Structures are given as structure tokens and as C-alpha cells.
PDB file of C-alpha atoms in Angstrom:
ATOM      1  CA  MET A   1      -9.835  -4.706   5.406  1.00  0.00           C
ATOM      2  CA  ILE A   2     -13.057  -5.795   3.863  1.00  0.00           C
ATOM      3  CA  PRO A   3     -12.942  -7.905   0.644  1.00  0.00           C
ATOM      4  CA  VAL A   4     -15.088  -6.994  -2.253  1.00  0.00           C
ATOM      5  CA  LYS A   5     -15.812  -7.852  -5.876  1.00  0.00           C
ATOM      6  CA  VAL A   6     -17.040  -6.061  -8.820  1.00  0.00           C
ATOM      7  CA  ARG A   7     -20.513  -7.131  -9.711  1.00  0.00           C
ATOM      8  CA  GLU A   8     -21.676  -4.772 -12.385  1.00  0.00           C
ATOM      9  CA  ILE A   9     -21.548  -1.214 -13.906  1.00  0.00           C
ATOM     10  CA  ALA A  10     -24.928   0.166 -13.421  1.00  0.00           C
ATOM     11  CA  TYR A  11     -26.157   3.444 -14.665  1.00  0.00           C
ATOM     12  CA  ASP A  12     -27.916   6.118 -12.548  1.00  0.00           C
ATOM     13  CA  ILE A  13     -31.025   8.091 -13.745  1.00  0.00           C
ATOM     14  CA  ASN A  14     -28.692  10.512 -15.787  1.00  0.00           C
ATOM     15  CA  MET A  15     -26.971   7.471 -17.406  1.00  0.00           C
ATOM     16  CA  ASN A  16     -23.759   8.078 -15.537  1.00  0.00           C
ATOM     17  CA  PRO A  17     -21.830   4.945 -14.951  1.00  0.00           C
ATOM     18  CA  VAL A  18     -21.879   3.538 -11.399  1.00  0.00           C
ATOM     19  CA  LEU A  19     -19.359   0.760 -10.293  1.00  0.00           C
ATOM     20  CA  LEU A  20     -20.960  -1.521  -7.892  1.00  0.00           C
ATOM     21  CA  LEU A  21     -18.500  -3.282  -5.461  1.00  0.00           C
ATOM     22  CA  ILE A  22     -20.178  -5.982  -3.386  1.00  0.00           C
ATOM     23  CA  ASP A  23     -18.922  -7.514  -0.117  1.00  0.00           C
ATOM     24  CA  GLU A  24     -18.157 -11.208   0.198  1.00  0.00           C
ATOM     25  CA  HIS A  25     -21.552 -11.818   1.965  1.00  0.00           C
ATOM     26  CA  GLU A  26     -23.297 -10.083  -1.011  1.00  0.00           C
ATOM     27  CA  LEU A  27     -25.253  -7.897   1.662  1.00  0.00           C
ATOM     28  CA  LYS A  28     -23.668  -4.527   1.035  1.00  0.00           C
ATOM     29  CA  ALA A  29     -22.640  -2.543  -2.036  1.00  0.00           C
ATOM     30  CA  LEU A  30     -20.422   0.494  -2.395  1.00  0.00           C
ATOM     31  CA  PRO A  31     -21.525   2.572  -5.381  1.00  0.00           C
ATOM     32  CA  ILE A  32     -18.634   4.625  -7.059  1.00  0.00           C
ATOM     33  CA  TRP A  33     -19.446   6.902  -9.834  1.00  0.00           C
ATOM     34  CA  ILE A  34     -16.853   6.709 -12.671  1.00  0.00           C
ATOM     35  CA  GLY A  35     -16.268   8.156 -16.178  1.00  0.00           C
ATOM     36  CA  PRO A  36     -17.499   6.459 -19.168  1.00  0.00           C
ATOM     37  CA  VAL A  37     -14.000   5.742 -20.438  1.00  0.00           C
ATOM     38  CA  GLU A  38     -13.111   4.212 -17.147  1.00  0.00           C
ATOM     39  CA  ALA A  39     -16.552   2.156 -17.289  1.00  0.00           C
ATOM     40  CA  HIS A  40     -15.626   1.036 -20.693  1.00  0.00           C
ATOM     41  CA  ALA A  41     -12.197  -0.278 -19.535  1.00  0.00           C
ATOM     42  CA  ILE A  42     -13.610  -2.155 -16.572  1.00  0.00           C
ATOM     43  CA  ALA A  43     -16.500  -3.670 -18.725  1.00  0.00           C
ATOM     44  CA  LEU A  44     -13.824  -4.904 -21.221  1.00  0.00           C
ATOM     45  CA  ALA A  45     -11.812  -6.360 -18.189  1.00  0.00           C
ATOM     46  CA  LEU A  46     -14.905  -8.022 -16.641  1.00  0.00           C
ATOM     47  CA  GLN A  47     -15.726  -9.764 -19.968  1.00  0.00           C
ATOM     48  CA  GLY A  48     -12.077 -10.767 -20.447  1.00  0.00           C
ATOM     49  CA  PHE A  49     -12.209  -8.949 -23.816  1.00  0.00           C
ATOM     50  CA  ASN A  50      -8.871  -7.781 -25.378  1.00  0.00           C
ATOM     51  CA  LEU A  51      -8.787  -5.280 -27.966  1.00  0.00           C
ATOM     52  CA  ASP A  52      -6.216  -5.265 -30.879  1.00  0.00           C
ATOM     53  CA  ASN A  53      -5.039  -1.919 -29.615  1.00  0.00           C
ATOM     54  CA  PRO A  54      -4.008  -2.581 -26.031  1.00  0.00           C
ATOM     55  CA  GLN A  55      -5.737  -0.372 -23.356  1.00  0.00           C
ATOM     56  CA  THR A  56      -3.800   1.394 -20.581  1.00  0.00           C
ATOM     57  CA  THR A  57      -4.418  -1.501 -18.108  1.00  0.00           C
ATOM     58  CA  ASP A  58      -3.048  -3.915 -20.630  1.00  0.00           C
ATOM     59  CA  LEU A  59      -0.003  -1.813 -20.958  1.00  0.00           C
ATOM     60  CA  LEU A  60       0.367  -1.708 -17.103  1.00  0.00           C
ATOM     61  CA  LYS A  61      -0.036  -5.401 -16.858  1.00  0.00           C
ATOM     62  CA  ASP A  62       2.578  -6.095 -19.474  1.00  0.00           C
ATOM     63  CA  ILE A  63       5.028  -3.675 -17.595  1.00  0.00           C
ATOM     64  CA  LEU A  64       4.521  -5.592 -14.449  1.00  0.00           C
ATOM     65  CA  ASP A  65       5.049  -8.760 -16.099  1.00  0.00           C
ATOM     66  CA  ARG A  66       8.311  -7.698 -17.796  1.00  0.00           C
ATOM     67  CA  LEU A  67       9.608  -6.314 -14.629  1.00  0.00           C
ATOM     68  CA  GLU A  68       8.816  -9.679 -12.956  1.00  0.00           C
ATOM     69  CA  SER A  69       6.318  -7.948 -10.554  1.00  0.00           C
ATOM     70  CA  ARG A  70       2.763  -8.537  -9.723  1.00  0.00           C
ATOM     71  CA  LEU A  71      -0.203  -6.627  -8.291  1.00  0.00           C
ATOM     72  CA  SER A  72      -0.922  -8.439  -5.049  1.00  0.00           C
ATOM     73  CA  MET A  73      -3.993  -6.257  -4.166  1.00  0.00           C
ATOM     74  CA  VAL A  74      -5.989  -3.115  -4.557  1.00  0.00           C
ATOM     75  CA  VAL A  75      -7.075  -1.178  -1.673  1.00  0.00           C
ATOM     76  CA  ILE A  76      -9.864   1.646  -1.912  1.00  0.00           C
ATOM     77  CA  ASN A  77      -8.313   3.317   1.024  1.00  0.00           C
ATOM     78  CA  ASP A  78      -9.861   6.710   1.513  1.00  0.00           C
ATOM     79  CA  VAL A  79     -12.806   8.891   0.540  1.00  0.00           C
ATOM     80  CA  ILE A  80     -12.575  12.769   0.948  1.00  0.00           C
ATOM     81  CA  ASP A  81     -15.589  14.939   0.004  1.00  0.00           C
ATOM     82  CA  GLY A  82     -17.136  12.180  -1.983  1.00  0.00           C
ATOM     83  CA  THR A  83     -13.970  11.360  -4.000  1.00  0.00           C
ATOM     84  CA  TYR A  84     -12.458   7.848  -3.500  1.00  0.00           C
ATOM     85  CA  TYR A  85      -8.723   7.073  -3.447  1.00  0.00           C
ATOM     86  CA  ALA A  86      -7.046   3.743  -4.031  1.00  0.00           C
ATOM     87  CA  GLU A  87      -3.651   2.128  -3.853  1.00  0.00           C
ATOM     88  CA  LEU A  88      -2.004  -0.466  -6.010  1.00  0.00           C
ATOM     89  CA  HIS A  89       0.023  -2.998  -3.830  1.00  0.00           C
ATOM     90  CA  ILE A  90       2.839  -4.323  -6.208  1.00  0.00           C
ATOM     91  CA  TRP A  91       5.479  -6.881  -5.267  1.00  0.00           C
ATOM     92  CA  HIS A  92       8.634  -6.288  -7.067  1.00  0.00           C
ATOM     93  CA  HIS A  93      11.695  -8.603  -6.060  1.00  0.00           C
ATOM     94  CA  GLY A  94      10.496  -9.200  -2.569  1.00  0.00           C
ATOM     95  CA  GLN A  95       9.616  -5.622  -1.790  1.00  0.00           C
ATOM     96  CA  GLU A  96       6.013  -4.218  -1.699  1.00  0.00           C
ATOM     97  CA  LEU A  97       5.541  -0.933  -3.483  1.00  0.00           C
ATOM     98  CA  VAL A  98       2.303   1.066  -2.725  1.00  0.00           C
ATOM     99  CA  ILE A  99       1.295   3.283  -5.611  1.00  0.00           C
ATOM    100  CA  ASP A 100      -1.690   5.746  -5.431  1.00  0.00           C
ATOM    101  CA  SER A 101      -4.322   5.266  -8.073  1.00  0.00           C
ATOM    102  CA  ARG A 102      -7.841   6.306  -9.088  1.00  0.00           C
ATOM    103  CA  PRO A 103     -10.179   3.526  -7.906  1.00  0.00           C
ATOM    104  CA  SER A 104     -11.475   2.893 -11.489  1.00  0.00           C
ATOM    105  CA  ASP A 105      -7.824   2.308 -12.902  1.00  0.00           C
ATOM    106  CA  ALA A 106      -6.992   0.181  -9.901  1.00  0.00           C
ATOM    107  CA  ILE A 107     -10.074  -1.887 -10.170  1.00  0.00           C
ATOM    108  CA  ALA A 108      -9.499  -2.493 -13.963  1.00  0.00           C
ATOM    109  CA  MET A 109      -5.955  -3.543 -13.016  1.00  0.00           C
ATOM    110  CA  ALA A 110      -7.342  -5.848 -10.457  1.00  0.00           C
ATOM    111  CA  ILE A 111      -9.625  -7.436 -12.786  1.00  0.00           C
ATOM    112  CA  ARG A 112      -6.941  -7.912 -15.514  1.00  0.00           C
ATOM    113  CA  THR A 113      -4.490  -9.465 -13.038  1.00  0.00           C
ATOM    114  CA  GLU A 114      -6.954 -11.410 -10.800  1.00  0.00           C
ATOM    115  CA  ALA A 115      -5.804  -9.432  -7.739  1.00  0.00           C
ATOM    116  CA  PRO A 116      -8.066  -9.010  -4.800  1.00  0.00           C
ATOM    117  CA  ILE A 117      -9.827  -5.790  -4.069  1.00  0.00           C
ATOM    118  CA  TYR A 118     -10.331  -4.534  -0.497  1.00  0.00           C
ATOM    119  CA  LEU A 119     -11.984  -1.616   1.200  1.00  0.00           C
ATOM    120  CA  THR A 120     -10.645  -0.041   4.394  1.00  0.00           C
ATOM    121  CA  GLU A 121     -13.043   0.247   7.347  1.00  0.00           C
ATOM    122  CA  LYS A 122     -13.313   4.003   6.713  1.00  0.00           C
ATOM    123  CA  VAL A 123     -14.436   3.466   3.085  1.00  0.00           C
ATOM    124  CA  ALA A 124     -16.601   0.508   4.052  1.00  0.00           C
ATOM    125  CA  GLN A 125     -18.652   2.916   6.063  1.00  0.00           C
ATOM    126  CA  ASP A 126     -20.096   4.375   2.892  1.00  0.00           C
ATOM    127  CA  SER A 127     -21.403   1.023   1.667  1.00  0.00           C
ATOM    128  CA  MET A 128     -25.166   0.433   1.670  1.00  0.00           C
ATOM    129  CA  ALA A 129     -27.355  -2.495   2.180  1.00  0.00           C
ATOM    130  CA  ILE A 130     -28.258  -3.889  -1.126  1.00  0.00           C
ATOM    131  CA  LYS A 131     -31.819  -3.553  -0.154  1.00  0.00           C
ATOM    132  CA  ASP A 132     -31.607   0.091   0.301  1.00  0.00           C
ATOM    133  CA  LEU A 133     -29.693   0.664  -2.857  1.00  0.00           C
ATOM    134  CA  LEU A 134     -31.735  -1.301  -5.381  1.00  0.00           C
ATOM    135  CA  SER A 135     -35.470  -1.621  -6.124  1.00  0.00           C
ATOM    136  CA  GLU A 136     -36.953  -5.138  -5.515  1.00  0.00           C
ATOM    137  CA  GLU A 137     -36.709  -5.844  -9.143  1.00  0.00           C
ATOM    138  CA  GLN A 138     -33.069  -4.935  -9.315  1.00  0.00           C
ATOM    139  CA  GLN A 139     -32.338  -6.932  -6.108  1.00  0.00           C
ATOM    140  CA  GLU A 140     -33.890 -10.090  -7.818  1.00  0.00           C
ATOM    141  CA  ASP A 141     -31.865  -9.412 -10.974  1.00  0.00           C
ATOM    142  CA  LEU A 142     -28.776  -9.155  -8.930  1.00  0.00           C
ATOM    143  CA  LYS A 143     -29.563 -12.211  -6.955  1.00  0.00           C
ATOM    144  CA  GLN A 144     -30.008 -14.232 -10.189  1.00  0.00           C
ATOM    145  CA  MET A 145     -26.811 -12.802 -11.685  1.00  0.00           C
ATOM    146  CA  LEU A 146     -24.909 -13.671  -8.622  1.00  0.00           C
ATOM    147  CA  GLU A 147     -26.375 -17.233  -8.498  1.00  0.00           C
ATOM    148  CA  ASN A 148     -25.395 -17.697 -12.314  1.00  0.00           C
ATOM    149  CA  ASN A 149     -22.096 -15.991 -11.662  1.00  0.00           C
ATOM    150  CA  HIS A 150     -22.196 -13.806 -14.500  1.00  0.00           C
ATOM    151  CA  PRO A 151     -20.892 -10.403 -13.376  1.00  0.00           C
ATOM    152  CA  GLY A 152     -21.360  -7.556 -15.919  1.00  0.00           C
ATOM    153  CA  ASP A 153     -24.288  -8.995 -17.586  1.00  0.00           C
ATOM    154  CA  ILE A 154     -26.949  -6.957 -16.020  1.00  0.00           C
ATOM    155  CA  LYS A 155     -26.829  -3.118 -16.741  1.00  0.00           C
ATOM    156  CA  LYS A 156     -29.836  -1.675 -14.761  1.00  0.00           C
ATOM    157  CA  SER A 157     -30.411   1.954 -14.012  1.00  0.00           C
ATOM    158  CA  LEU A 158     -30.418   2.914 -10.324  1.00  0.00           C
ATOM    159  CA  HIS A 159     -33.455   4.814  -9.243  1.00  0.00           C
TER     160      HIS A 159
END
């Protein structure tokens, strides 16, 4: 499995949110198109922002805590006809439970619980070299963001 991190939510030319997952060497990115509600939940998690009215990911995190369970990792495990699939790996009383999830929900949970995110080899085949995905200006912006370690600060459109 390949460890990845969320680096930003970008927007395509039609202003659709695109979640960018970047490998640990910061050479490849996997764009996953998500809905605006999911993008909002991930953006809140990236910024560590909590609303007065808890979001679904906050509810799930609280349930895990009360059940004395923890999210050990998220795995983006499959892609079928352009749709990505994910799993939540949860430890509960010494037993691993694997629960199917949408990638956007799983990633929001991973951010909230500081759990690692992985891609399977099959899914990683869809990743692209950053130089092929972003314009030179966007690459420079991403490089600066990574150097300053401020994920989510840059919201560029992909062209």
C-alpha cells in the first residue's frame, strides 16, 4: 500500500471540487472528484475547525471514542468505472473491523482522527505526476505550500 496525504481541495474548470492526494515523495497526485458538501467537510477537517453543530464525521469520531475504538487507517482500495471506493479500518477491543465507505467520508474521518491514508497498488495506477496534472504556476504554488506545510491554503483551478 502507498501512503498519501491530502494536500488541497482544488476546483476544476467547471468549479467542481477535486480532492488531491499526494504521495509521500510529493511526486504524484491522485485527483478524486467529490461533491461540494464533502469538500466542505474535508476543508473544515483540514483547518481543524469545529462547528457548533457537529458534522457527520464529528458524530462518527465521538461514536468511535465512546465505543473505545479507533480508526487505524483508511484505504482507497478500488476504482471501478471512474468511481473510487474506500475502507475504514477500525480497531475495536483487539479486533479489526473493515467498513466500506465513500473516499470523501473516509478521508474526512482520517483527517479528524489523524489516521493514515493509503492507496492500493491498483488505485495508485491512476495517480499522475504532479508536473502532468498542474500548470507550472500551480506546481510552484504547491511546492511553496508544501514547504510552508499549510495544506488547504491554496485553492487553484485545475486547467
